[in-house]
Short mmCIF file of C-alpha atoms in Angstrom, two decimals:
data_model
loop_
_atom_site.label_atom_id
_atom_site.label_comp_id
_atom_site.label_asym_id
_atom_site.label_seq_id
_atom_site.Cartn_x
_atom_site.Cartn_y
_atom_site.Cartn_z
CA UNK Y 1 -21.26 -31.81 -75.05
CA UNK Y 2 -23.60 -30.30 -72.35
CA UNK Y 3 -21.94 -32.06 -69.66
CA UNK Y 4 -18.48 -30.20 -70.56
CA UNK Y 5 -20.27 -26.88 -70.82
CA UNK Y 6 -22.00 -27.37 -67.14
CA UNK Y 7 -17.98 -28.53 -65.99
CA UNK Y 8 -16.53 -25.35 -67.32
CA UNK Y 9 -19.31 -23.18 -65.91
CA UNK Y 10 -19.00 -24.29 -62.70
CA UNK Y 11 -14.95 -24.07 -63.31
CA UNK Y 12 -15.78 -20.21 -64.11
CA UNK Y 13 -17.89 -19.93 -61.35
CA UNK Y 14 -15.79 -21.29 -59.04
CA UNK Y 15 -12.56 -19.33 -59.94
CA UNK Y 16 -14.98 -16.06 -59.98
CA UNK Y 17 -15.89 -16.80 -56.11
CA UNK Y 18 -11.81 -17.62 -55.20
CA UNK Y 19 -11.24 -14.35 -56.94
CA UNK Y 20 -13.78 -12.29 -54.57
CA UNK Y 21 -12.53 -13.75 -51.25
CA UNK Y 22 -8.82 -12.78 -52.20
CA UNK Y 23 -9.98 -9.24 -52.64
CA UNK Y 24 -12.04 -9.94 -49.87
CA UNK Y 25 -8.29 -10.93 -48.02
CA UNK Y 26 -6.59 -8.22 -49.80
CA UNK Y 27 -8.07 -5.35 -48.10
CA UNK Y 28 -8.14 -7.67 -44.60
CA UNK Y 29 -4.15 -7.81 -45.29
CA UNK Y 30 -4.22 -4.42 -46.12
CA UNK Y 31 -6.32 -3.08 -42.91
CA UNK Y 32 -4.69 -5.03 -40.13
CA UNK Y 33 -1.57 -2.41 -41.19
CA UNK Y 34 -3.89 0.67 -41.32
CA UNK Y 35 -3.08 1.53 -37.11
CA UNK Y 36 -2.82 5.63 -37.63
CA UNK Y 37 -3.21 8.19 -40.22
CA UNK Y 38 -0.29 10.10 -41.91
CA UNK Y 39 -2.09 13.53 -41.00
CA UNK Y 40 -1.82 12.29 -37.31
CA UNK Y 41 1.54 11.20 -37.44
CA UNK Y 42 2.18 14.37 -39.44
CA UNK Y 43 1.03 16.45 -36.37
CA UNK Y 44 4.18 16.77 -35.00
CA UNK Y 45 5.57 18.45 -37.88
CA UNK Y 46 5.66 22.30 -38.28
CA UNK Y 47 2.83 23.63 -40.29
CA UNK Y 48 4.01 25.51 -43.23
CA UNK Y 49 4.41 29.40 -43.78
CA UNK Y 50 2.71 31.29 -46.48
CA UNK Y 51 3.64 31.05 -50.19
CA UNK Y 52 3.72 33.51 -52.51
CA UNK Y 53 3.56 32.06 -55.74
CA UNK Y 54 3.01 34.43 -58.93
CA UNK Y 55 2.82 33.69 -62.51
CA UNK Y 56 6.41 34.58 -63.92
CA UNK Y 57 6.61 33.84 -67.71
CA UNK Y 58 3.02 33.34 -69.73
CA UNK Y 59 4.16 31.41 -73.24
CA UNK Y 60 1.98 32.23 -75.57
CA UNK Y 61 1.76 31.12 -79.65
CA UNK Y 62 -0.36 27.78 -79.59
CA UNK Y 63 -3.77 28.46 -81.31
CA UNK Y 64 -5.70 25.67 -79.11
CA UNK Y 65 -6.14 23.68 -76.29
CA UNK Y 66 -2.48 23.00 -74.51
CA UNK Y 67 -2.61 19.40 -73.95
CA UNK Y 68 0.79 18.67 -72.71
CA UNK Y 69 3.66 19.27 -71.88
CA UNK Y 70 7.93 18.32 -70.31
CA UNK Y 71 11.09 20.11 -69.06
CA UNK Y 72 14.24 19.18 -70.53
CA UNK Y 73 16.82 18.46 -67.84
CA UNK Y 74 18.39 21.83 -68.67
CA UNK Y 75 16.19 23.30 -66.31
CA UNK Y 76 15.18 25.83 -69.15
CA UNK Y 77 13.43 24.35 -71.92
CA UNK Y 78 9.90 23.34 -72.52
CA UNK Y 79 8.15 21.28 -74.75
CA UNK Y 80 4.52 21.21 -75.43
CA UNK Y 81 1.98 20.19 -77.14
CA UNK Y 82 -1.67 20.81 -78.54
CA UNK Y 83 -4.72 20.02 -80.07
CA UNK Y 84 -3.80 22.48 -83.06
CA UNK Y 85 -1.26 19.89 -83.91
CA UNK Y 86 1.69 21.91 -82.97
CA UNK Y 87 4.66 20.86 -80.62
CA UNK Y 88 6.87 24.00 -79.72
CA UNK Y 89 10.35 24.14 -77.76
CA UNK Y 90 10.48 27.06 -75.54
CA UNK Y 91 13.44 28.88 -74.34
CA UNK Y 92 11.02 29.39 -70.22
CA UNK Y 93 13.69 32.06 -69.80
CA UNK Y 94 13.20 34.52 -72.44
CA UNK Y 95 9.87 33.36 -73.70
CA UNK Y 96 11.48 32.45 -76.65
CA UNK Y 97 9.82 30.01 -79.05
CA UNK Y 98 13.14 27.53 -80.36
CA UNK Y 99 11.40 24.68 -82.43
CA UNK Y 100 8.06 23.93 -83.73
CA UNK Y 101 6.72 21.42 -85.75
CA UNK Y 102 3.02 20.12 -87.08
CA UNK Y 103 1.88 16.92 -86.42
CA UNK Y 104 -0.25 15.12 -88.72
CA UNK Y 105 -2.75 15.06 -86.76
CA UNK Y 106 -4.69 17.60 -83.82
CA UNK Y 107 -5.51 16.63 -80.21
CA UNK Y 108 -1.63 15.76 -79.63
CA UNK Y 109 -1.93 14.24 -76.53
CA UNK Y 110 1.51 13.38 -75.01
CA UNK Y 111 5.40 15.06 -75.72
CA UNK Y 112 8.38 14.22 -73.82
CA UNK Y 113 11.73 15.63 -73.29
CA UNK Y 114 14.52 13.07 -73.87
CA UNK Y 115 17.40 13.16 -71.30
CA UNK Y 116 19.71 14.88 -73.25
CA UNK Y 117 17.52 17.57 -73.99
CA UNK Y 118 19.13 16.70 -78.11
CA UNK Y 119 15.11 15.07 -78.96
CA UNK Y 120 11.14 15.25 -78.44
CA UNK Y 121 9.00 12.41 -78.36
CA UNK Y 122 4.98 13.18 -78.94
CA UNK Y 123 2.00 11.42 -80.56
CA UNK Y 124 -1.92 11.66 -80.06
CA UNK Y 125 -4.49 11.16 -82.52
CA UNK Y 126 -2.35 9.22 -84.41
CA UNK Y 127 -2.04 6.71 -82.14
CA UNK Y 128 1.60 6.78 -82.45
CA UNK Y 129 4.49 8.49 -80.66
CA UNK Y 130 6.84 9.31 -82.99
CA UNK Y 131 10.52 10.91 -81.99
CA UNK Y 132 12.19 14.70 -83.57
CA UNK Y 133 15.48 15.25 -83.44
CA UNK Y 134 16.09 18.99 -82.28
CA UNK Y 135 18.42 20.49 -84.62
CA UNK Y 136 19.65 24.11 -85.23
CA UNK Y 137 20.13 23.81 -88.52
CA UNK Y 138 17.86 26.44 -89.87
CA UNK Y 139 17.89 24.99 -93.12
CA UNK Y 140 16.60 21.52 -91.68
CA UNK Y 141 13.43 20.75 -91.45
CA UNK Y 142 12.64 19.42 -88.29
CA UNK Y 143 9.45 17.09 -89.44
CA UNK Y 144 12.01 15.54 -91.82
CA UNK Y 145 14.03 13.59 -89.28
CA UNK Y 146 10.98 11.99 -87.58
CA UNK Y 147 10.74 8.21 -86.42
CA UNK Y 148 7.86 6.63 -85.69
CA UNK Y 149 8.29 4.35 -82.34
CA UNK Y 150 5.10 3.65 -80.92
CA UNK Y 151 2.34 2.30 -82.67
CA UNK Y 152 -1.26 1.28 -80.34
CA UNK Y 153 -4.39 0.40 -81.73
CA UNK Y 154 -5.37 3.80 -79.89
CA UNK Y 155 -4.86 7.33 -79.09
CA UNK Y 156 -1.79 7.87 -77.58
CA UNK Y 157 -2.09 9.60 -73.55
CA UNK Y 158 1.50 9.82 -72.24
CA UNK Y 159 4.62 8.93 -73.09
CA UNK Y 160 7.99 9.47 -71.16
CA UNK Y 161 12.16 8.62 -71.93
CA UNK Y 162 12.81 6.23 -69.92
CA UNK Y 163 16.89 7.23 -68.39
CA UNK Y 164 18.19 7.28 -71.79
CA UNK Y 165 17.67 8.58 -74.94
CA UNK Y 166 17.07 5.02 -76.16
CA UNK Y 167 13.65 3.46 -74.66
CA UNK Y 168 9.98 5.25 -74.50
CA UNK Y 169 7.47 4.11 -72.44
CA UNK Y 170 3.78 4.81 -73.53
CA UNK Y 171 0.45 5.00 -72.32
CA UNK Y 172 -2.92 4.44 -74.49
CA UNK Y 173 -6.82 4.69 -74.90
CA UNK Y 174 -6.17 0.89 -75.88
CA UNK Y 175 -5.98 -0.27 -72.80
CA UNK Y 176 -2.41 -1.16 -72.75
CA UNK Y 177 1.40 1.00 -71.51
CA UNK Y 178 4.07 -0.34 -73.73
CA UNK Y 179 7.87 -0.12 -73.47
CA UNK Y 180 9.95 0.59 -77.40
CA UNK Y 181 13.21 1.00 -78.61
CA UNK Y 182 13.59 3.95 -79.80
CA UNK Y 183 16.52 3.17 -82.65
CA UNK Y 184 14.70 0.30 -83.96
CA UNK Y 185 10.62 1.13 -83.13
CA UNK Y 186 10.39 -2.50 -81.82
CA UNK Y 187 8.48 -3.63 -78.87
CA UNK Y 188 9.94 -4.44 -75.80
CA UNK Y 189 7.30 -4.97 -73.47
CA UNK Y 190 3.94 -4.40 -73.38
CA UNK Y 191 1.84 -3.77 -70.44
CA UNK Y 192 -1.97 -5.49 -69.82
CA UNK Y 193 -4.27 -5.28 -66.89
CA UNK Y 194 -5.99 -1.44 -67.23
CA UNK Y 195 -9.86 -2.59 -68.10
CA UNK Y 196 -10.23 0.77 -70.03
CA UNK Y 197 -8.17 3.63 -71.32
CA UNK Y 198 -4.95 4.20 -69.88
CA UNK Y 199 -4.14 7.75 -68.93
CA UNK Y 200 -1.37 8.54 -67.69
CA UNK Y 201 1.80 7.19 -66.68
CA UNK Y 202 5.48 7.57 -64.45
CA UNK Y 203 8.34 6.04 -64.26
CA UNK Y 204 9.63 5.60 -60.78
CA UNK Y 205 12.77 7.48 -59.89
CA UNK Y 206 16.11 5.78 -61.19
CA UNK Y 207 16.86 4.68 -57.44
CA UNK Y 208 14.19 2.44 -56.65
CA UNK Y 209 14.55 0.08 -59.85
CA UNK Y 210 12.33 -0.81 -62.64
CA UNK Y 211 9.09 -0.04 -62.13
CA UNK Y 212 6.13 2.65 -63.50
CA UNK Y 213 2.56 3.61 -62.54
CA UNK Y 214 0.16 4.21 -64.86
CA UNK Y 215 -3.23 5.70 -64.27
CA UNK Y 216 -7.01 5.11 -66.32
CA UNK Y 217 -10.33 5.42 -66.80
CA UNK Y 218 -10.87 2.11 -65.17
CA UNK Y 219 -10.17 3.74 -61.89
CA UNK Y 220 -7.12 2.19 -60.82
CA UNK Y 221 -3.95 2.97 -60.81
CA UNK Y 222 -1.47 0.14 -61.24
CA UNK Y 223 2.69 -0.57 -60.47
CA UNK Y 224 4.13 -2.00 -62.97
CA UNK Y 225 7.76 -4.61 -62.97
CA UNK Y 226 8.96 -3.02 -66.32
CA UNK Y 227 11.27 -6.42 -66.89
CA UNK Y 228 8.69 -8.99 -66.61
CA UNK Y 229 5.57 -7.29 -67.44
CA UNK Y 230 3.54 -7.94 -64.68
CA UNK Y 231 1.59 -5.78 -62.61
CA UNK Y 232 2.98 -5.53 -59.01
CA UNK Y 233 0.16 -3.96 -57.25
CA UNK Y 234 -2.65 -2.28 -58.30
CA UNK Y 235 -4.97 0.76 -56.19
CA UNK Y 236 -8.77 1.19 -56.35
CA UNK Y 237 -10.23 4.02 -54.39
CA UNK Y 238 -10.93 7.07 -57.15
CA UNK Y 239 -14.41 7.33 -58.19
CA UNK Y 240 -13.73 8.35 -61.24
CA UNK Y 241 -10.73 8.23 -63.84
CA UNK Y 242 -6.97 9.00 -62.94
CA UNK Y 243 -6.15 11.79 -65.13
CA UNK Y 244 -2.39 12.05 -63.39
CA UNK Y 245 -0.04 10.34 -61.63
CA UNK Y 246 3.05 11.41 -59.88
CA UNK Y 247 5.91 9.35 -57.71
CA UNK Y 248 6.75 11.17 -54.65
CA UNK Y 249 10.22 11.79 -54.86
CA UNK Y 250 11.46 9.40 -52.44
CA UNK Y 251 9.71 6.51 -54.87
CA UNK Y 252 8.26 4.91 -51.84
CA UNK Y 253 4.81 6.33 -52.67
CA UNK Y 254 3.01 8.03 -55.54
CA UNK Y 255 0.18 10.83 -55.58
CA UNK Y 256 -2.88 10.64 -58.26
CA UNK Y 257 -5.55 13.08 -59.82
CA UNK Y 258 -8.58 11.96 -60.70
CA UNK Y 259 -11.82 13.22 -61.96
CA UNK Y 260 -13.23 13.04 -59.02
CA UNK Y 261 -12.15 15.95 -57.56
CA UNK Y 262 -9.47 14.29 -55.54
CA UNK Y 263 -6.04 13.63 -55.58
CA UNK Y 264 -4.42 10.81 -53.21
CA UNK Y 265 -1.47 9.44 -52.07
CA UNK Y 266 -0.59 5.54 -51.80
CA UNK Y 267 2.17 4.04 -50.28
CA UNK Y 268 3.77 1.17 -52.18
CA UNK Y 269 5.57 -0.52 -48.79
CA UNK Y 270 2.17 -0.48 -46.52
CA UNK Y 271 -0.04 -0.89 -50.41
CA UNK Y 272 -2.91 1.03 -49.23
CA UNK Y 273 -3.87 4.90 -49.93
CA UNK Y 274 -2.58 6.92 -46.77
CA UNK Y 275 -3.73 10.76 -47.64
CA UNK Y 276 -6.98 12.59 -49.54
CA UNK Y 277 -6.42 15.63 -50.57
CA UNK Y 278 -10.20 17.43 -51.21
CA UNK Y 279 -12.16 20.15 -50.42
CA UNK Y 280 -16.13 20.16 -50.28
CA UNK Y 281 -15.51 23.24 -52.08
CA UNK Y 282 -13.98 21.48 -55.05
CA UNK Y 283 -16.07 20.08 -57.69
CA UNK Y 284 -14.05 19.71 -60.92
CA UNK Y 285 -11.67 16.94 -61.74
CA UNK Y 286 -8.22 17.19 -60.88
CA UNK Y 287 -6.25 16.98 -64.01
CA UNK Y 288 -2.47 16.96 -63.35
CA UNK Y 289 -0.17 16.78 -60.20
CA UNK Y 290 3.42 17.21 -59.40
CA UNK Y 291 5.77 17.07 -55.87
CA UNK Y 292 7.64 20.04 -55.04
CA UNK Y 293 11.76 18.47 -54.32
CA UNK Y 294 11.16 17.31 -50.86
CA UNK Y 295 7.62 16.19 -51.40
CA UNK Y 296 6.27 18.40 -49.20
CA UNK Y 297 4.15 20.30 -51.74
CA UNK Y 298 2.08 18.64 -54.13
CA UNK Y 299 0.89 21.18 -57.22
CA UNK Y 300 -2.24 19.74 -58.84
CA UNK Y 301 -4.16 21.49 -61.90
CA UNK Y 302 -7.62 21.63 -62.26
CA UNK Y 303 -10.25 21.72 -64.63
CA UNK Y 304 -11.74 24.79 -62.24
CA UNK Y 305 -9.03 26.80 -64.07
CA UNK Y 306 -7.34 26.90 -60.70
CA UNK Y 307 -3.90 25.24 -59.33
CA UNK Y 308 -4.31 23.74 -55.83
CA UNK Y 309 -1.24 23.71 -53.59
CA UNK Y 310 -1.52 20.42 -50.84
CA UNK Y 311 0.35 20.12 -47.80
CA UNK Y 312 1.51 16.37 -48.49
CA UNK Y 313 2.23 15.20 -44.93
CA UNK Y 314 -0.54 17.49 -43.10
CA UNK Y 315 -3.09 17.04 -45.96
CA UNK Y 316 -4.31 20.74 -46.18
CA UNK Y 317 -4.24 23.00 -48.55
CA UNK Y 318 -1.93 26.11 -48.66
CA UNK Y 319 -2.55 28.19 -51.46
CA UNK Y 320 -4.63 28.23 -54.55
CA UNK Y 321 -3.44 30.29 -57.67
CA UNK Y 322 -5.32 31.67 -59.97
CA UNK Y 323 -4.40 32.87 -63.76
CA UNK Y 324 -5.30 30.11 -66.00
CA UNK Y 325 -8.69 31.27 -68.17
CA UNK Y 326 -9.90 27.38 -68.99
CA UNK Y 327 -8.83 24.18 -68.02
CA UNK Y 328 -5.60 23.56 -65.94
CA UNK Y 329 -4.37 20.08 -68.31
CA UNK Y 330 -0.96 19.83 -67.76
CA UNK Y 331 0.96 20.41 -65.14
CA UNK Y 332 5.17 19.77 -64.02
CA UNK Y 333 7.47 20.92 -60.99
CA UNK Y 334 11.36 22.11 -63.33
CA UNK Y 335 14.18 19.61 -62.81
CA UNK Y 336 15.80 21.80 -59.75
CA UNK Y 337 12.50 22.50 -57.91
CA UNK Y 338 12.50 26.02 -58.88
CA UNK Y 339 9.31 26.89 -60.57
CA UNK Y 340 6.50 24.48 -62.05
CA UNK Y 341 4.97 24.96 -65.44
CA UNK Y 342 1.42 24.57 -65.84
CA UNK Y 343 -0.41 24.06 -69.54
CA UNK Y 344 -4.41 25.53 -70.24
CA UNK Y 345 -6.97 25.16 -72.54
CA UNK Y 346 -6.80 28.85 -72.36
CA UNK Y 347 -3.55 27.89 -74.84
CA UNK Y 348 -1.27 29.49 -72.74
CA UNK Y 349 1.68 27.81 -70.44
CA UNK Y 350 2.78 29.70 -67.32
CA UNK Y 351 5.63 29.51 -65.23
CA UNK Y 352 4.89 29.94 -61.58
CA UNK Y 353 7.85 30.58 -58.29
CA UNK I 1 -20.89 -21.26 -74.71
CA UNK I 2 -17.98 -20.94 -77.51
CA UNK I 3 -16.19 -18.18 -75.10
CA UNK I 4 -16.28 -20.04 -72.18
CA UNK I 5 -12.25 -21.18 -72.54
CA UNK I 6 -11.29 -17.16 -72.71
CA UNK I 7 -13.34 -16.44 -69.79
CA UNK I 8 -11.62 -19.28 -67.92
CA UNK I 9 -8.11 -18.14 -69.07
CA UNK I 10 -9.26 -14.07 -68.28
CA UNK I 11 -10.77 -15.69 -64.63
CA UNK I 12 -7.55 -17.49 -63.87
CA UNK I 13 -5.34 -14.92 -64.51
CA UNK I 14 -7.29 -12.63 -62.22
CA UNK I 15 -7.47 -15.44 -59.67
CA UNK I 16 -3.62 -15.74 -60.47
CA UNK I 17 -3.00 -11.89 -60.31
CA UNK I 18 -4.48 -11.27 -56.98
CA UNK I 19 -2.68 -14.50 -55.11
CA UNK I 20 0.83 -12.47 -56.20
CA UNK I 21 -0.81 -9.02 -54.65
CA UNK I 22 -2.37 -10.56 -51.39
CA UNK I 23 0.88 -12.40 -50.45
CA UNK I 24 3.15 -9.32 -50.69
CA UNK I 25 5.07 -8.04 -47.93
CA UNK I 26 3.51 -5.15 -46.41
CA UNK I 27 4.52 -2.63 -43.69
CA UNK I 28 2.57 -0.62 -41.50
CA UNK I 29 1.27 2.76 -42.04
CA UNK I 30 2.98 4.29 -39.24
CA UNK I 31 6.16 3.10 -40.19
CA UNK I 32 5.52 3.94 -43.73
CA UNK I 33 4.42 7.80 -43.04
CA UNK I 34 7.46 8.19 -40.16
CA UNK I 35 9.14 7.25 -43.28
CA UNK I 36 7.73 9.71 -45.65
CA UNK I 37 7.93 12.36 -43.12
CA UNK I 38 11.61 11.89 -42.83
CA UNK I 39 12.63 12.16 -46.09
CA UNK I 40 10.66 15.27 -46.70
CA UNK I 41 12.31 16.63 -43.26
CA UNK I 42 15.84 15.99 -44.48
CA UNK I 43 15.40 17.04 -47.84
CA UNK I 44 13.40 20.28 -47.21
CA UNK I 45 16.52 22.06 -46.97
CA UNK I 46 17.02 21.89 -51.19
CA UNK I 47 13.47 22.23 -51.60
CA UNK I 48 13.11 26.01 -53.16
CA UNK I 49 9.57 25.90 -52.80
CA UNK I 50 9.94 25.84 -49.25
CA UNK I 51 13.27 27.42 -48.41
CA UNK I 52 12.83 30.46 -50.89
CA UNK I 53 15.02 31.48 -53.31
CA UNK I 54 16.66 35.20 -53.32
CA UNK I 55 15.40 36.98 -56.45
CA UNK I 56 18.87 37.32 -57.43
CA UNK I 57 19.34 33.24 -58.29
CA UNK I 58 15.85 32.35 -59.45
CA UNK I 59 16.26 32.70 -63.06
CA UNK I 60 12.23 33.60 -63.14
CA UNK I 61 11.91 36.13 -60.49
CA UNK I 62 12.68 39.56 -61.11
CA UNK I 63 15.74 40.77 -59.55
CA UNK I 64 15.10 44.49 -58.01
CA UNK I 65 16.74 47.09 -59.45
CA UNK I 66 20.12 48.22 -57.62
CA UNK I 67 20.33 52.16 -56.31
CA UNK I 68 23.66 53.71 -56.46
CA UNK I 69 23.78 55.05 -52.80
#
């Protein structure tokens, strides 16, 4: 009847406008908090001394793009992945090459480390994420013990263990994170609010509780309550997609990388982004960031081919390393702060300390 | 319209989504960065990045070669 179609409109309409004025209140809430910088309040801590950072190990064996890749908690192994469809497990030590196996499909987005270090988790393509056993049973075949957890409706972009060998957490072009068991492939949770591909995802560290952040194309990067489902608070300011986000190690705050050049950092207790970290000088998207142990440092990879060291507190940058002959995609600090790994197009990994 | 109810339901939700945001308990930025700048204070100390690590004990630097004197 017309006269229900002109009620509903103006229904729509009317929850439309309520939904503007509490964004409109949002960042009024949010700005009556915003009384200093963090750079300012960061001036009263010592600058830092010069780094000398060099490349270490270079793994080489993958014949295309590296797309991805994890430590295992043994503060040793590697896994990665690649658009030629391959996962290997490296031995970072020796250079050693322990495992490989060839997905069914290329552009293998996402691999994981499980907790104890005994299994891989990776998908792509296939818009799965499927888990492999790591065996040293030469007469095993490694693809032959694969389970399939995840399944999305799109490519797969991250996934991560969550502290057990049990649950996966996953991130996908279809809009959606979702939360699996891992012994039975069922869903658990499932994650809605990105308005276009998700990105990128991390779990908070085991201290502060349930939560994640995931990162996407929609610009925002979002907190998730990994119990109920629901979003907890959600960050607009990149002008471009979040290719990477990182919790700062205290969990209080979390640092992003987006294609705009930038990487941030937001603090979940005041809700509001508190540091920039750019350079008129840099023009390419960052790609992938990690926090040295303290959260001092923050490493972030490029698509420049270059890896950007950030002061965190002061917001300048120390160092910039060079090495990488493409694209800087993946990028992670090792379990005891040590070294960081950092994944190229140029289908290399190196280990920098 | 025939997708007028989803809209409503997608609008709602927002409307919904961003009540639970607004109302959250906030703190202010200077209390928040003392905060950050505290923890990375205390824990710089186990932070090899910053503290360096002797060749010797960082599995991935070289360790120099020892002269018999």
């Amino acid at each position: 009847m017309a006269t229900d179609g002109l009620h509903e409109s103006e229904t729509l309409a009317a929850l439309r406008s309520e939904a503007e004025s509490l964004k409109g209140r949002l960042e009024e809430e949010r700005a009556k908090l915003h009384d200093v910088e963090l750079r300012q309040v960061a001036e009263r801590v010592e600058a830092l001394g010069q780094f000398v950072m060099k490349t270490r190990r270079t793994l080489k064996g993958h014949g295309n793009k590296v797309l991805c890749m994890d430590w295992c908690r043994d503060k040793r192994r590697i896994v990665s992945s690649s658009q030629d469809g391959k996962v290997i497990v490296w031995d970072s030590f020796t250079t050693n090459k322990e495992h490989a196996v060839t997905m069914p499909c290329t552009w293998v987005m996402a691999c994981a480390y499980a907790p104890s270090g005994c299994a891989i988790a990776c998908g792509g393509l296939d818009n799965k994420c499927s888990v492999y056993p790591l065996t040293f049973d030469k007469n095993e075949n490694m693809a032959a013990k694969k389970k399939s957890v995840a399944m999305h409706t799109n490519y797969l972009s991250a996934c991560s263990f969550t502290n057990s060998d049990m649950q996966i957490l996953t991130a996908s072009g279809d809009g959606t994170c979702a939360l699996w068991d891992v012994e039975s492939g069922q869903l658990l949770q499932s994650f809605h609010g990105h308005g276009a591909d998700v990105l990128c995802l991390d779990l908070a560290p085991s201290e502060t509780g349930n939560t994640f952040v995931s990162g996407g194309c929609d610009k925002k990067a979002m907190v998730w309550d990994m119990r109920s489902g629901q979003c907890v608070q959600a960050f607009e300011t990149h002008e471009s997609d979040i290719n990477s986000v990182r919790y700062y190690p205290s969990g209080d705050a979390f640092a992003s990388g987006s294609d705009d050049a930038t990487c941030r950092l937001y603090d979940l207790r005041a809700d509001r982004e508190v540091a920039i970290y750019s350079k008129e000088s840099i023009i390419f998207g960052a790609s992938s960031v990690d926090f040295s142990l303290s959260g001092r440092l923050l490493f972030a990879g490029y698509n420049d081919y270059t890896i950007n060291v950030w002061d965190v507190l002061k917001g300048t940058r120390v160092s910039i390393l060079f090495g990488h002959e493409n694209r800087v995609s993946t990028l992670r600090v090792s379990p005891d702060g040590t070294a960081f790994c950092s994944g190229s197009w140029d289908h290399t990994l190196r280990v920098w300390a | 319209m025939m997708s007028s109810t989803s809209d409503i339901g997608q609008a709602r939700r927002a409307v919904e989504q961003l009540r639970m945001e607004a109302g959250i308990e906030r703190v202010k930025v200077s209390k928040a960065a003392t905060d950050l700048l505290q923890f990375c204070t205390e824990q710089a100390k186990s932070d090899p990045f910053l503290v360096g690590i002797p060749a010797a004990t960082n599995p991935f630097k070289e360790k120099k070669p020892c002269t018999i004197l």
